[in-house]
mmCIF file of C-alpha atoms in Angstrom:
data_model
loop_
_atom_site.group_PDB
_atom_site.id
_atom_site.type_symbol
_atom_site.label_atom_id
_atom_site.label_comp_id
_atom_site.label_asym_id
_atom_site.label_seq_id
_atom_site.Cartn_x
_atom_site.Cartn_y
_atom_site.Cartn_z
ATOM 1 C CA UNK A 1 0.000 0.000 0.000
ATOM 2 C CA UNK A 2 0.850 3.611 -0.529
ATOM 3 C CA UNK A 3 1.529 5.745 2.371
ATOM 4 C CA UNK A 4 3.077 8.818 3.662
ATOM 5 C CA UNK A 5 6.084 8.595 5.665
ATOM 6 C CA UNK A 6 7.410 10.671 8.391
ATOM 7 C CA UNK A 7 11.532 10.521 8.119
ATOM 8 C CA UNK A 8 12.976 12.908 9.362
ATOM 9 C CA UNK A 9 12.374 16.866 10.712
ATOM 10 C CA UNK A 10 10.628 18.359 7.993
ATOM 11 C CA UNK A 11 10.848 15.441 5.815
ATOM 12 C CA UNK A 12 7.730 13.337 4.350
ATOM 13 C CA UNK A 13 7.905 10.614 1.897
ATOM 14 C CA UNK A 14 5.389 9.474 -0.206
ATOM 15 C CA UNK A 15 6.252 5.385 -0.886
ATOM 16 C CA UNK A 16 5.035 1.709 -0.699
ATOM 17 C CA UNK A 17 4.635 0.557 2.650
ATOM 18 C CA UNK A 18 4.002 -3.079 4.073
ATOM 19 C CA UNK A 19 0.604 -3.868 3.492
ATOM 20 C CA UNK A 20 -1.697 -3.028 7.145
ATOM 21 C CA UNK A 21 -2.457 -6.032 8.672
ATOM 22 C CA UNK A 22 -5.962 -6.677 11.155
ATOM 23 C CA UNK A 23 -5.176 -8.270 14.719
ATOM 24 C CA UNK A 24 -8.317 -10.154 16.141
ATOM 25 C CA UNK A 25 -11.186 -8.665 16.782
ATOM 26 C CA UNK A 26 -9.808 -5.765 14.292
ATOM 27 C CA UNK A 27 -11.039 -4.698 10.701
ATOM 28 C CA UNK A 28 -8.712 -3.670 7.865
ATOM 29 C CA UNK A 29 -10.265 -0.183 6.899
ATOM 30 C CA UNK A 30 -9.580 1.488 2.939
ATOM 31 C CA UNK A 31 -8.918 4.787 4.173
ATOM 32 C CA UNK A 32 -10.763 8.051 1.852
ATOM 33 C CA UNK A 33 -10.123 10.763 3.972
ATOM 34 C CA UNK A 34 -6.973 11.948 6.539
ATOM 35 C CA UNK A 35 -7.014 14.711 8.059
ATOM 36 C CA UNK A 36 -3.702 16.655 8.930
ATOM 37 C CA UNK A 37 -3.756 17.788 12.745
ATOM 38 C CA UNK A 38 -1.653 19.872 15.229
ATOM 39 C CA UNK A 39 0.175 16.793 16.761
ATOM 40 C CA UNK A 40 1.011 15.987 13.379
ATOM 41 C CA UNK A 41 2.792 18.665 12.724
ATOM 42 C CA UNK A 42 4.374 18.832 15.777
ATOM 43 C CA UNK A 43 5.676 15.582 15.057
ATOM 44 C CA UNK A 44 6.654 16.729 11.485
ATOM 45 C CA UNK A 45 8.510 19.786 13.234
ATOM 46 C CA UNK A 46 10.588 17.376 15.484
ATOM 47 C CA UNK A 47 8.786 18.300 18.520
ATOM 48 C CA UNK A 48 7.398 15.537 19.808
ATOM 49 C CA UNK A 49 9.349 12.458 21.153
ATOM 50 C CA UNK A 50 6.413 10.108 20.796
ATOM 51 C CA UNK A 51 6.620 9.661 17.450
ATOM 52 C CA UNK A 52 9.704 8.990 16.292
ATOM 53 C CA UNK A 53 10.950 8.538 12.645
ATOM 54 C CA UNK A 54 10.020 6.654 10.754
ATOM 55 C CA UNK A 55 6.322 6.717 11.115
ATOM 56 C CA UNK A 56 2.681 6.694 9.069
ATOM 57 C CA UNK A 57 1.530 9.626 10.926
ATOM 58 C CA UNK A 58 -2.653 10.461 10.792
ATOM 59 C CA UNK A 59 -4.928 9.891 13.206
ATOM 60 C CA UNK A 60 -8.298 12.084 11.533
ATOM 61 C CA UNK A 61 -9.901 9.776 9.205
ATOM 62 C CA UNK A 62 -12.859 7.790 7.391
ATOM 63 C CA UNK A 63 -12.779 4.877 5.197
ATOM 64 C CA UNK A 64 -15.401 1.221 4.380
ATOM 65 C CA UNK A 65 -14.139 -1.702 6.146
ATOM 66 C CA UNK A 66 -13.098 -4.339 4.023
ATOM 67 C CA UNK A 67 -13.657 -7.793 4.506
ATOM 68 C CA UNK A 68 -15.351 -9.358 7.269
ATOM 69 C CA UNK A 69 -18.848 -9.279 8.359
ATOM 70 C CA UNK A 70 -18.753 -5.854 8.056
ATOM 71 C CA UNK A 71 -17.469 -5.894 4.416
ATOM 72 C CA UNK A 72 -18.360 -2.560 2.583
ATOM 73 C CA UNK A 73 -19.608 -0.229 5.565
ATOM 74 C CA UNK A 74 -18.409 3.036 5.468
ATOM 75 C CA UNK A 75 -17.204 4.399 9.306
ATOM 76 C CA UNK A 76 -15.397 7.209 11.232
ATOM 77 C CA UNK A 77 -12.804 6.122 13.092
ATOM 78 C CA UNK A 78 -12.187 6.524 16.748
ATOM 79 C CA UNK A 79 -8.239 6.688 16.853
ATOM 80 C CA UNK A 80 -7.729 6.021 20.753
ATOM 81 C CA UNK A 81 -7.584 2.385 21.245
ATOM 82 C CA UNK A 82 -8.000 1.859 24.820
ATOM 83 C CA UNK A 83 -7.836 -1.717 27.295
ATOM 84 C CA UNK A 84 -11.810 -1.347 28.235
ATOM 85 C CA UNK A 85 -11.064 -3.002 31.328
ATOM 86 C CA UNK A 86 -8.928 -0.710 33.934
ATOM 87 C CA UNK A 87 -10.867 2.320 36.409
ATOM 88 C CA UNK A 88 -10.740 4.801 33.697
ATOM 89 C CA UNK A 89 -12.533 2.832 31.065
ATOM 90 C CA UNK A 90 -14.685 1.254 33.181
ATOM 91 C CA UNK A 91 -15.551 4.465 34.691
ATOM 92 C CA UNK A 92 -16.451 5.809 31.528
ATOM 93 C CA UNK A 93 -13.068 8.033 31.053
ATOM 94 C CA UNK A 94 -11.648 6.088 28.705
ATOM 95 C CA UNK A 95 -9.213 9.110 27.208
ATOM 96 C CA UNK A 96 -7.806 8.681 30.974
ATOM 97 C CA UNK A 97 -6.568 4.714 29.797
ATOM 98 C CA UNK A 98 -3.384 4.605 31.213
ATOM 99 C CA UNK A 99 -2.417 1.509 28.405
ATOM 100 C CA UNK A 100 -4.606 3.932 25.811
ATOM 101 C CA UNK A 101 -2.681 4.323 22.593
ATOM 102 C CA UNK A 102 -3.576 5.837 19.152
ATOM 103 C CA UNK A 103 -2.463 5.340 15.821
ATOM 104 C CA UNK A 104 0.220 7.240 14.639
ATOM 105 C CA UNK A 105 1.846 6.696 17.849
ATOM 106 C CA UNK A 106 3.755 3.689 17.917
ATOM 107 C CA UNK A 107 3.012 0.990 18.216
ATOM 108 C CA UNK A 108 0.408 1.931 15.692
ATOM 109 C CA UNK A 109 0.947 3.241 12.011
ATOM 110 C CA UNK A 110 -0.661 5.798 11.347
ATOM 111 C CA UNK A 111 -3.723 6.508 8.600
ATOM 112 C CA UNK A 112 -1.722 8.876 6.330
ATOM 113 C CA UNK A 113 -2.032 5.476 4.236
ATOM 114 C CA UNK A 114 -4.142 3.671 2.192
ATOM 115 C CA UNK A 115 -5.329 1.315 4.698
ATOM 116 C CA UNK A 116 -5.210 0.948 8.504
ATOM 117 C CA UNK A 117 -6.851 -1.569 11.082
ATOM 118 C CA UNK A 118 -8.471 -0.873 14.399
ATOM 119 C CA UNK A 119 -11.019 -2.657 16.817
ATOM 120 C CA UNK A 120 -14.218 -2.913 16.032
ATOM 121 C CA UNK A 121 -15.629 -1.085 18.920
ATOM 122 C CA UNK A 122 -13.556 1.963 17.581
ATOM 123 C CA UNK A 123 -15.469 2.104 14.097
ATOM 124 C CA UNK A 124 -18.733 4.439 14.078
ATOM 125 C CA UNK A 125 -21.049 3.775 11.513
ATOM 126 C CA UNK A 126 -21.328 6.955 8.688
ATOM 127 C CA UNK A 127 -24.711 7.486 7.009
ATOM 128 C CA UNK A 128 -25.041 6.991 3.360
ATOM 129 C CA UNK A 129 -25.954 10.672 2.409
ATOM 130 C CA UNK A 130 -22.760 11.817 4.767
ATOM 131 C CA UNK A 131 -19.251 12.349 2.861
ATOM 132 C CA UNK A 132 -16.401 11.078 4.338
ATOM 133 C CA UNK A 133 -14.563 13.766 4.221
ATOM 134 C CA UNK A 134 -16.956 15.623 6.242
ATOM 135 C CA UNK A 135 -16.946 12.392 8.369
ATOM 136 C CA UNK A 136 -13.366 12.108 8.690
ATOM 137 C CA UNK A 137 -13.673 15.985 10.751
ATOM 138 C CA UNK A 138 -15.391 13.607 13.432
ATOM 139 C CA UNK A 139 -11.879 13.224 15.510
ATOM 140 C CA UNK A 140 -10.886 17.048 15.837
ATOM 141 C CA UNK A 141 -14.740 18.162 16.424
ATOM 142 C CA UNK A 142 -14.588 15.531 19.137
ATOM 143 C CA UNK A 143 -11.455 16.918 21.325
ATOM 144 C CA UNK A 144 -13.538 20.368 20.751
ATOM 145 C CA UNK A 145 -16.818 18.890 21.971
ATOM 146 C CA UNK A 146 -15.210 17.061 24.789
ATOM 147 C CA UNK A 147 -13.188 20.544 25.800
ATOM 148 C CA UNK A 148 -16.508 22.819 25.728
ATOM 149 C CA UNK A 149 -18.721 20.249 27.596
ATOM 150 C CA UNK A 150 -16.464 19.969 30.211
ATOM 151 C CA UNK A 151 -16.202 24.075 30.447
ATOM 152 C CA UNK A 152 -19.912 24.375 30.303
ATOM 153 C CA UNK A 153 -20.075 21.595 33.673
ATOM 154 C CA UNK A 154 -17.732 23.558 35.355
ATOM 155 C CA UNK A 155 -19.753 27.262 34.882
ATOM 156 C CA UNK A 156 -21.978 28.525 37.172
ATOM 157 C CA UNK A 157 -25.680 28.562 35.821
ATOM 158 C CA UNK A 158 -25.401 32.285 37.341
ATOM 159 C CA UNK A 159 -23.075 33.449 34.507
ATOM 160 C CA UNK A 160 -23.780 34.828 30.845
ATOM 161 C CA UNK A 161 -23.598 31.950 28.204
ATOM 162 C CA UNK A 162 -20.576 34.134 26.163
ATOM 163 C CA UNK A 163 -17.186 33.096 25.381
ATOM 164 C CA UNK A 164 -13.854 33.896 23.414
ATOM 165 C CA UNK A 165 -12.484 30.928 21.728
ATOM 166 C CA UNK A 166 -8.363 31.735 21.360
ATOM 167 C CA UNK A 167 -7.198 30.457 18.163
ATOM 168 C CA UNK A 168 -9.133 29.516 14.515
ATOM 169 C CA UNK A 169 -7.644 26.498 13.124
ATOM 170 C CA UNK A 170 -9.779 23.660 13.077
ATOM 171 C CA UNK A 171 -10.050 22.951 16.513
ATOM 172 C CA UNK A 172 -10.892 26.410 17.490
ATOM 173 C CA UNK A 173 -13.287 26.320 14.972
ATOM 174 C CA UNK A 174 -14.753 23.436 16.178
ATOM 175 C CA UNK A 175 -14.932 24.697 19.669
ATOM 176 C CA UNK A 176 -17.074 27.383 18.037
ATOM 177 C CA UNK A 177 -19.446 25.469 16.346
ATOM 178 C CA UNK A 178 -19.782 22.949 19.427
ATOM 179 C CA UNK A 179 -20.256 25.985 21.526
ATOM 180 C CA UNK A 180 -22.958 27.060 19.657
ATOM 181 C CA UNK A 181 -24.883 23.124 19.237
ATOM 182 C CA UNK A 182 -24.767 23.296 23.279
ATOM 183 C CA UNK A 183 -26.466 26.887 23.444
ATOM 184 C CA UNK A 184 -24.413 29.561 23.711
ATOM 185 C CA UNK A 185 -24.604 31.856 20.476
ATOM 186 C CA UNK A 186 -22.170 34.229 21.821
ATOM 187 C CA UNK A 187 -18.985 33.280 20.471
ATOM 188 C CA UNK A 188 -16.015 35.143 19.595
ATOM 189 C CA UNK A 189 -12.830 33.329 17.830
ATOM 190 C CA UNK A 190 -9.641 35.582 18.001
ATOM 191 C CA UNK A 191 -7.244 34.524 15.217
ATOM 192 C CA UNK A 192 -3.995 36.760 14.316
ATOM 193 C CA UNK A 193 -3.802 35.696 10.834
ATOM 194 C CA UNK A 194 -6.056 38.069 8.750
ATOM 195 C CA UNK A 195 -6.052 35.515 5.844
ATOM 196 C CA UNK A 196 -7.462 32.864 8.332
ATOM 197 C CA UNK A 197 -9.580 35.838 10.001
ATOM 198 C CA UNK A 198 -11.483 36.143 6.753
ATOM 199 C CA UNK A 199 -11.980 32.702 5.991
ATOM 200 C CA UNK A 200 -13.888 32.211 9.354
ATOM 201 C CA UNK A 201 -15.789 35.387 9.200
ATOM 202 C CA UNK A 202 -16.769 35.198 5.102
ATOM 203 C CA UNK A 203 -16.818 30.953 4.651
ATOM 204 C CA UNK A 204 -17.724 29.441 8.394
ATOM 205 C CA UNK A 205 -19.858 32.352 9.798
ATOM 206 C CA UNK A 206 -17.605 32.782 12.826
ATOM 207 C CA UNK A 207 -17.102 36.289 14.390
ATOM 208 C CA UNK A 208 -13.273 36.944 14.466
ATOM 209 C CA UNK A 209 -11.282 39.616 16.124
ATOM 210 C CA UNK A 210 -7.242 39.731 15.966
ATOM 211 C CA UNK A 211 -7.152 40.335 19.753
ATOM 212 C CA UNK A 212 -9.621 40.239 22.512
ATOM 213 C CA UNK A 213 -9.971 43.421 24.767
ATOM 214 C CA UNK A 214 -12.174 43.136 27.849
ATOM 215 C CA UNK A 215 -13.715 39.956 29.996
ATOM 216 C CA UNK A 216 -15.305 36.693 29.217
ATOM 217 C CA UNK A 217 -16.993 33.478 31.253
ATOM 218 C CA UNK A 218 -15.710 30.971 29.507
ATOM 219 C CA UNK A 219 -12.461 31.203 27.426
ATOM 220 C CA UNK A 220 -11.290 27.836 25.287
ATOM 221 C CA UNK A 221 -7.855 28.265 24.533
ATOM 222 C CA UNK A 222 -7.256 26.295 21.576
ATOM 223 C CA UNK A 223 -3.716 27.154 20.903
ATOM 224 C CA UNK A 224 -1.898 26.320 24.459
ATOM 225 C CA UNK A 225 1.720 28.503 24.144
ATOM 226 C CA UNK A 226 2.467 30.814 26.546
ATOM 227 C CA UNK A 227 1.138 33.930 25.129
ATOM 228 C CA UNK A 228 -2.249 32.369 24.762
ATOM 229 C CA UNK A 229 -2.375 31.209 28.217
ATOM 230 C CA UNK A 230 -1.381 34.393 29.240
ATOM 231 C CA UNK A 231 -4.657 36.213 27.358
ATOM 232 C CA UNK A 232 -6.845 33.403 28.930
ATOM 233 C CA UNK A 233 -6.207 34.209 32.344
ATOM 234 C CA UNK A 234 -6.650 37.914 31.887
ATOM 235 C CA UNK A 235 -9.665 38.021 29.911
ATOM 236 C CA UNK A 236 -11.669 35.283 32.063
ATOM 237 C CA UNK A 237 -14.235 36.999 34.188
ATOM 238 C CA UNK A 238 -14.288 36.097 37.766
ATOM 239 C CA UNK A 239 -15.486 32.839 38.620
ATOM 240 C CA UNK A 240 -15.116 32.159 34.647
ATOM 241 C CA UNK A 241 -13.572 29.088 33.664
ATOM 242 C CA UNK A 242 -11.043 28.050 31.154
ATOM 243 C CA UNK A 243 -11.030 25.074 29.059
ATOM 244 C CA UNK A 244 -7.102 24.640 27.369
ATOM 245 C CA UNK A 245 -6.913 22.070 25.253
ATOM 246 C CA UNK A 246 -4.306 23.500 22.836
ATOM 247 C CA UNK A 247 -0.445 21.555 23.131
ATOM 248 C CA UNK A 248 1.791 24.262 22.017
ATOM 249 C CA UNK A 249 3.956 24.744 24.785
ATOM 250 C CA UNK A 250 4.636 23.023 28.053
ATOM 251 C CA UNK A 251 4.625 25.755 30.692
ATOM 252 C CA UNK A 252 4.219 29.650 30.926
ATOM 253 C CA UNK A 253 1.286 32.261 30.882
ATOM 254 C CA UNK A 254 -1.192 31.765 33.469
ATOM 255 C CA UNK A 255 -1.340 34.428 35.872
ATOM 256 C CA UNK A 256 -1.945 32.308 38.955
ATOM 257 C CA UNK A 257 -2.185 34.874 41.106
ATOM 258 C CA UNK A 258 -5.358 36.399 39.227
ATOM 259 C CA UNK A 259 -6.466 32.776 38.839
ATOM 260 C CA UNK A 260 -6.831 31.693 42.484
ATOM 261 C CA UNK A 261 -7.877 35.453 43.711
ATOM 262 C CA UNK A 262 -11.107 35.579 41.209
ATOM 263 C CA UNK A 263 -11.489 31.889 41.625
ATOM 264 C CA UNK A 264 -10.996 30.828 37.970
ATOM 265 C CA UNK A 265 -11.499 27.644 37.537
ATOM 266 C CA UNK A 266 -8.404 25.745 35.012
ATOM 267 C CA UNK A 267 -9.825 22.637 33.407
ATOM 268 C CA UNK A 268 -6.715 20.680 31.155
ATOM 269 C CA UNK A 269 -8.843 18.978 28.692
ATOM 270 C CA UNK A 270 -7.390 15.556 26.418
ATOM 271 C CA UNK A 271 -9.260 14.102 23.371
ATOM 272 C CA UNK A 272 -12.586 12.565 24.301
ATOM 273 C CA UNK A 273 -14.553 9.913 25.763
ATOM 274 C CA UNK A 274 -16.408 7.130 23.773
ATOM 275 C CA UNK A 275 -19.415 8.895 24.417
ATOM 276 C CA UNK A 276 -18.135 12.185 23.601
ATOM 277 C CA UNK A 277 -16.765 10.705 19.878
ATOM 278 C CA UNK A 278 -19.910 9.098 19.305
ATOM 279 C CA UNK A 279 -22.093 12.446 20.438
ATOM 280 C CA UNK A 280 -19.747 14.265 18.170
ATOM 281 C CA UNK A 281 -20.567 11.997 15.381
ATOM 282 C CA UNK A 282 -24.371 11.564 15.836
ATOM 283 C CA UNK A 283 -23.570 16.228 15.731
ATOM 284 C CA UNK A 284 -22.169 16.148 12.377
ATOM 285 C CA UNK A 285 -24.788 13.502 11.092
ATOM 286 C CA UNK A 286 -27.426 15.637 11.574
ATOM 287 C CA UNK A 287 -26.272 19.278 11.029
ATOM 288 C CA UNK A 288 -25.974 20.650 14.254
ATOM 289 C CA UNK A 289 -22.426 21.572 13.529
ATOM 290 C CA UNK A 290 -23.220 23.057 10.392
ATOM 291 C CA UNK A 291 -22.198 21.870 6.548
ATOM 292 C CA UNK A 292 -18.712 21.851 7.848
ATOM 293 C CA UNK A 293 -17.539 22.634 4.517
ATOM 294 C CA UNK A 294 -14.622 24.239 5.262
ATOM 295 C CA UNK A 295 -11.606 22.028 4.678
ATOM 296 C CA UNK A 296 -9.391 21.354 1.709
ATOM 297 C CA UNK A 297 -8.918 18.105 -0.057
ATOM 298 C CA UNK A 298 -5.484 17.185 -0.901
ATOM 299 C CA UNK A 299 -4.214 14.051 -2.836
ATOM 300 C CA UNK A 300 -2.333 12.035 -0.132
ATOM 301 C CA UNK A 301 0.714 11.860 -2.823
ATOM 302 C CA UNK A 302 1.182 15.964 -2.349
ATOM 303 C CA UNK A 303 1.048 15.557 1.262
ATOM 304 C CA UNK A 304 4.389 16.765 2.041
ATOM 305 C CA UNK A 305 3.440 20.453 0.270
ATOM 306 C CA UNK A 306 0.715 20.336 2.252
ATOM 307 C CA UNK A 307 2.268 20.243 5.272
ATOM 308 C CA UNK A 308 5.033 22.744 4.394
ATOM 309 C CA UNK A 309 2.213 25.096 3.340
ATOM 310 C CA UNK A 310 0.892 24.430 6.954
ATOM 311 C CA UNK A 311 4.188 25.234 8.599
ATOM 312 C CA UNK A 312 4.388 28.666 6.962
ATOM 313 C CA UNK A 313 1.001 29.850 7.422
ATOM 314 C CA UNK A 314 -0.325 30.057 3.996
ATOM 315 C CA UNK A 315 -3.551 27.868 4.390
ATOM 316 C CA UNK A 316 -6.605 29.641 4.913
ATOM 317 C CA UNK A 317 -8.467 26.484 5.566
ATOM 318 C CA UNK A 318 -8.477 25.161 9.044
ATOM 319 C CA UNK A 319 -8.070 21.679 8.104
ATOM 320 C CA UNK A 320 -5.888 19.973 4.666
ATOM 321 C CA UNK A 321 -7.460 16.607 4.547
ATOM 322 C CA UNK A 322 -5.806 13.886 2.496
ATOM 323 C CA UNK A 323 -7.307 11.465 -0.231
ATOM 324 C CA UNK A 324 -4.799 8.224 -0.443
ATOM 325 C CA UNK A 325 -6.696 6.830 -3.663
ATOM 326 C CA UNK A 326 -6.290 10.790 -6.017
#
């Protein structure tokens, strides 16, 4: 099979791979969307030991199973392949899996590939009249979902439904658009690339600003560097709350001090549950998160432009998803 191959910092090769093989209880799934995400590039960038070269990186994607009882049906795939039987999974946390891994993390390829296997409980069946492509956007809405329900616990009933979303790539975006499908139609994305600021305001409907002034309830920061954490703790409103799910720096920015005085509340926020992934999916399904018609559709074989046109900022879409078959 043909896949892309992460080799090296800022390398990407585009060759024939070993063919993906299914485990038991696994299906072999002929991927038809990929979509690129932040961890990939981070691993692209040399930035994250987890995934080391060489690697099939890709964990955003949709395919039809192929052979098997389920022979022909076309799913989403949940990426996070957790042990279903320690407190976390039981317990319904299953992100929390402390033997949890995910493809594109070894020691599972990735789906930047024409084909990739996973269990069957981590397939979720995609409607005929639903595109996989759109499907394949069921991953990164998912970590956004997961983020903004477990902001919207945390805040008081007491405060105004209204929050600033930091950052507009896809899974600011999709903090957006899952903010709104849980009720609050107050939403404010601040983005510092005007080319990206336009493409959210004219093509998604989002209302953008370069950089917040004032205070907030609920702030989802969906960048996570310093600079961002530092605008999240000084915009939240007392008693707000603060969802980060972003990964781009370890440690800097909060202003504790503020934090604990106004009685902020900091929630971390990783992927998603099994509930949360399906709820996400069952979202998209039926519109709720809008025709989510916003990516771009790459051949697989260009993905390496792709991501160099990523690391230099001249992608207005949020999200480059790749087709393995073009």
């Amino acid at each position: 099979m043909k896949a892309l191959v992460y080799e090296g910092v800022e390398t990407l090769g585009f060759h024939e791979v070993p063919m993906a093989a299914a485990q038991a209880g696994e299906h072999l799934i002929r991927i038809h969307a990929s979509g690129i995400c932040g961890s990939d590039m981070h691993a692209y960038l040399g930035h994250d030991a987890r995934r080391p070269a060489p690697l099939i990186l890709g964990h955003e994607a949709a395919g039809v199973i192929t052979g098997g009882p389920r022979d022909g049906q076309r799913v989403t795939i949940n990426p996070l392949v957790n042990c279903s039987t320690c407190n976390a999974c039981v317990s319904r946390h299953e992100n929390l899996c402390p033997n949890r891994q995910i493809i594109s993390m070894p020691p599972r390829e990735g789906a930047f590939a024409q084909f990739v296997a996973l269990p069957d409980r981590n397939l979720v069946l995609v409607p005929d009249d639903v595109p996989l492509e759109k499907a394949a956007l069921t991953e990164p809405l998912a970590v956004s979902w997961h983020a903004v329900r477990l902001a919207l616990e945390a805040l008081s009933p007491a405060m105004d439904r209204r929050a600033l979303v930091i950052g507009g790539g896809a899974i600011g975006l999709a903090a957006a658009l899952a903010l709104r499908a849980m009720g609050v139609d107050d939403v404010i994305v601040q983005e510092p690339n005007p080319v990206r600021r336009v493409f959210l305001a004219e093509r998604c409907g989002q209302q953008t600003i370069d950089q917040f002034q004032g205070a907030v309830p609920l702030v989802v920061d969906a960048v996570g560097n310093a600079a961002t954490r530092a605008t999240a703790s000084a915009v939240t409103a007392p008693g707000g709350v603060i969802a980060h799910v972003g990964l781009g720096e370890d440690a800097g920015g909060l202003d504790i001090r503020r934090m604990t005085l106004q009685e902020i509340t900091f929630i971390g926020t990783y992927t998603y549950t099994v509930q949360d992934f399906q709820d996400t999916a069952r979202a998209i399904f039926d519109g709720r998160l809008g025709p989510l018609d916003w990516s771009e559709l790459r051949p697989l074989s260009d993905g390496a432009t792709a991501f160099q046109d990523l690391r230099f900022g001249s992608v207005a879409a949020p999200k480059i998803i790749l087709d393995p078959w073009a």
